[in-house]
CSV table of C-alpha atoms in Angstrom, one decimal:
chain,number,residue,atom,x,y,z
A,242,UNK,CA,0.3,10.1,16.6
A,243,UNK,CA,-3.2,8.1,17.5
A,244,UNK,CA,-3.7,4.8,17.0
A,245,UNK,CA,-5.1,3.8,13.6
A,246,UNK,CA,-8.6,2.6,13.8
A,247,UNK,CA,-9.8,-0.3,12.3
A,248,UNK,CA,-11.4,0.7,9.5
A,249,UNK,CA,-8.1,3.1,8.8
A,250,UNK,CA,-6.4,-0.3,8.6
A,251,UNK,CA,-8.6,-1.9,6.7
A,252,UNK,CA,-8.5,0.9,4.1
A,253,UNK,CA,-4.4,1.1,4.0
A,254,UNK,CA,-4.8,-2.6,3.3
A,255,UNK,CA,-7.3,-2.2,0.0
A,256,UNK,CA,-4.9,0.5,-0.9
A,257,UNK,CA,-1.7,-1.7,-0.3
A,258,UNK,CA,-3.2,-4.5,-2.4
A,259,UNK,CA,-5.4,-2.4,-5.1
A,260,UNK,CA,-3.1,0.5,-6.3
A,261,UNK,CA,0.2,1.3,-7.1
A,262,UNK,CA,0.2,4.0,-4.1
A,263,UNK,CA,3.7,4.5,-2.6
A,264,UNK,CA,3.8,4.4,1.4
A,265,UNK,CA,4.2,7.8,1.3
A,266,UNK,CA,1.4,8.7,-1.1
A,267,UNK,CA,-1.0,6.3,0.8
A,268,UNK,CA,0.6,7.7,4.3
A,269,UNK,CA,-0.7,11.0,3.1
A,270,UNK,CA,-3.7,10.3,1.9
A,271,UNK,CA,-4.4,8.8,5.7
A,272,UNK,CA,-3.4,11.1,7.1
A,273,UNK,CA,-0.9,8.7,9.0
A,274,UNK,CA,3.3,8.2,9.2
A,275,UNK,CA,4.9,6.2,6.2
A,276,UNK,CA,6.3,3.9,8.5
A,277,UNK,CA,2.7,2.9,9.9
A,278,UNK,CA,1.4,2.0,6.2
A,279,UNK,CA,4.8,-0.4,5.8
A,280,UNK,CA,4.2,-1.7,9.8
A,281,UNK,CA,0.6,-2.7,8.0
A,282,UNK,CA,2.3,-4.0,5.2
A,283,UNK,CA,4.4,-6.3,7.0
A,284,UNK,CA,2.0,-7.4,9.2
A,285,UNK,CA,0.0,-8.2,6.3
A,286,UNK,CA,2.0,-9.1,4.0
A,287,UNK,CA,0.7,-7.5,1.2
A,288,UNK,CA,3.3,-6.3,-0.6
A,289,UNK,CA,7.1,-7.7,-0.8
A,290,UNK,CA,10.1,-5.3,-0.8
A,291,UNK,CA,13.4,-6.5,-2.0
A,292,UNK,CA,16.5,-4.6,0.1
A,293,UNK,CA,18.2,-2.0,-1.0
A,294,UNK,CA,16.2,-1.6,-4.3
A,295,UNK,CA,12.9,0.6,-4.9
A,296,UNK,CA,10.7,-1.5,-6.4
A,297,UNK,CA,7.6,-3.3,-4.8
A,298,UNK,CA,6.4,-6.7,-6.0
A,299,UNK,CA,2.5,-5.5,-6.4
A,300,UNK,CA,0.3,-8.2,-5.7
A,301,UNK,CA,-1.4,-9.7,-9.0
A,302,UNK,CA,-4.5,-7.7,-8.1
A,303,UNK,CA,-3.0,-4.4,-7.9
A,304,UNK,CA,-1.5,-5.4,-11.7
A,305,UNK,CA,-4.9,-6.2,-13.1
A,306,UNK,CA,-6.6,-3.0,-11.7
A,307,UNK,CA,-4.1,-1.0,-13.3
A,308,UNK,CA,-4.2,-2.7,-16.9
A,309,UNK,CA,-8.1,-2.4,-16.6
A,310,UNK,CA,-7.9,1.8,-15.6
A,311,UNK,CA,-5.7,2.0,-18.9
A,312,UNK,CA,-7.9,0.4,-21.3
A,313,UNK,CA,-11.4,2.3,-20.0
């Protein structure tokens, strides 16, 4: 694939640390690989993943956005 531009980057980002997107979902969106959006998030380090187990540790952000979408 191309490279990602900047402002591809910069929206996988906001989407890493705003939303509860998977990789894959976000990936798709972006029209990019899976592994690209969790390159970003390592290089970032946005999100952390725990081995062998599915479950990110969302940053306090993403948590908040989500608990003010349910209440509106």
């Amino acid at each position: 694939g191309q490279p990602l531009s900047q402002h591809q980057i910069s929206t996988i980002v906001r989407l890493l640390s705003t939303t509860e997107m998977t990789c894959h979902e976000i990936a798709q969106r972006m029209d990019c690989s899976s592994s690209a959006v969790a390159n970003i998030n390592r290089r970032f380090c946005i999100r952390g993943y725990r081995p062998r187990q599915s479950v990110w540790d969302l940053p306090a952000s993403a948590l908040t956005a989500r608990k003010n979408n349910k209440t509106s």
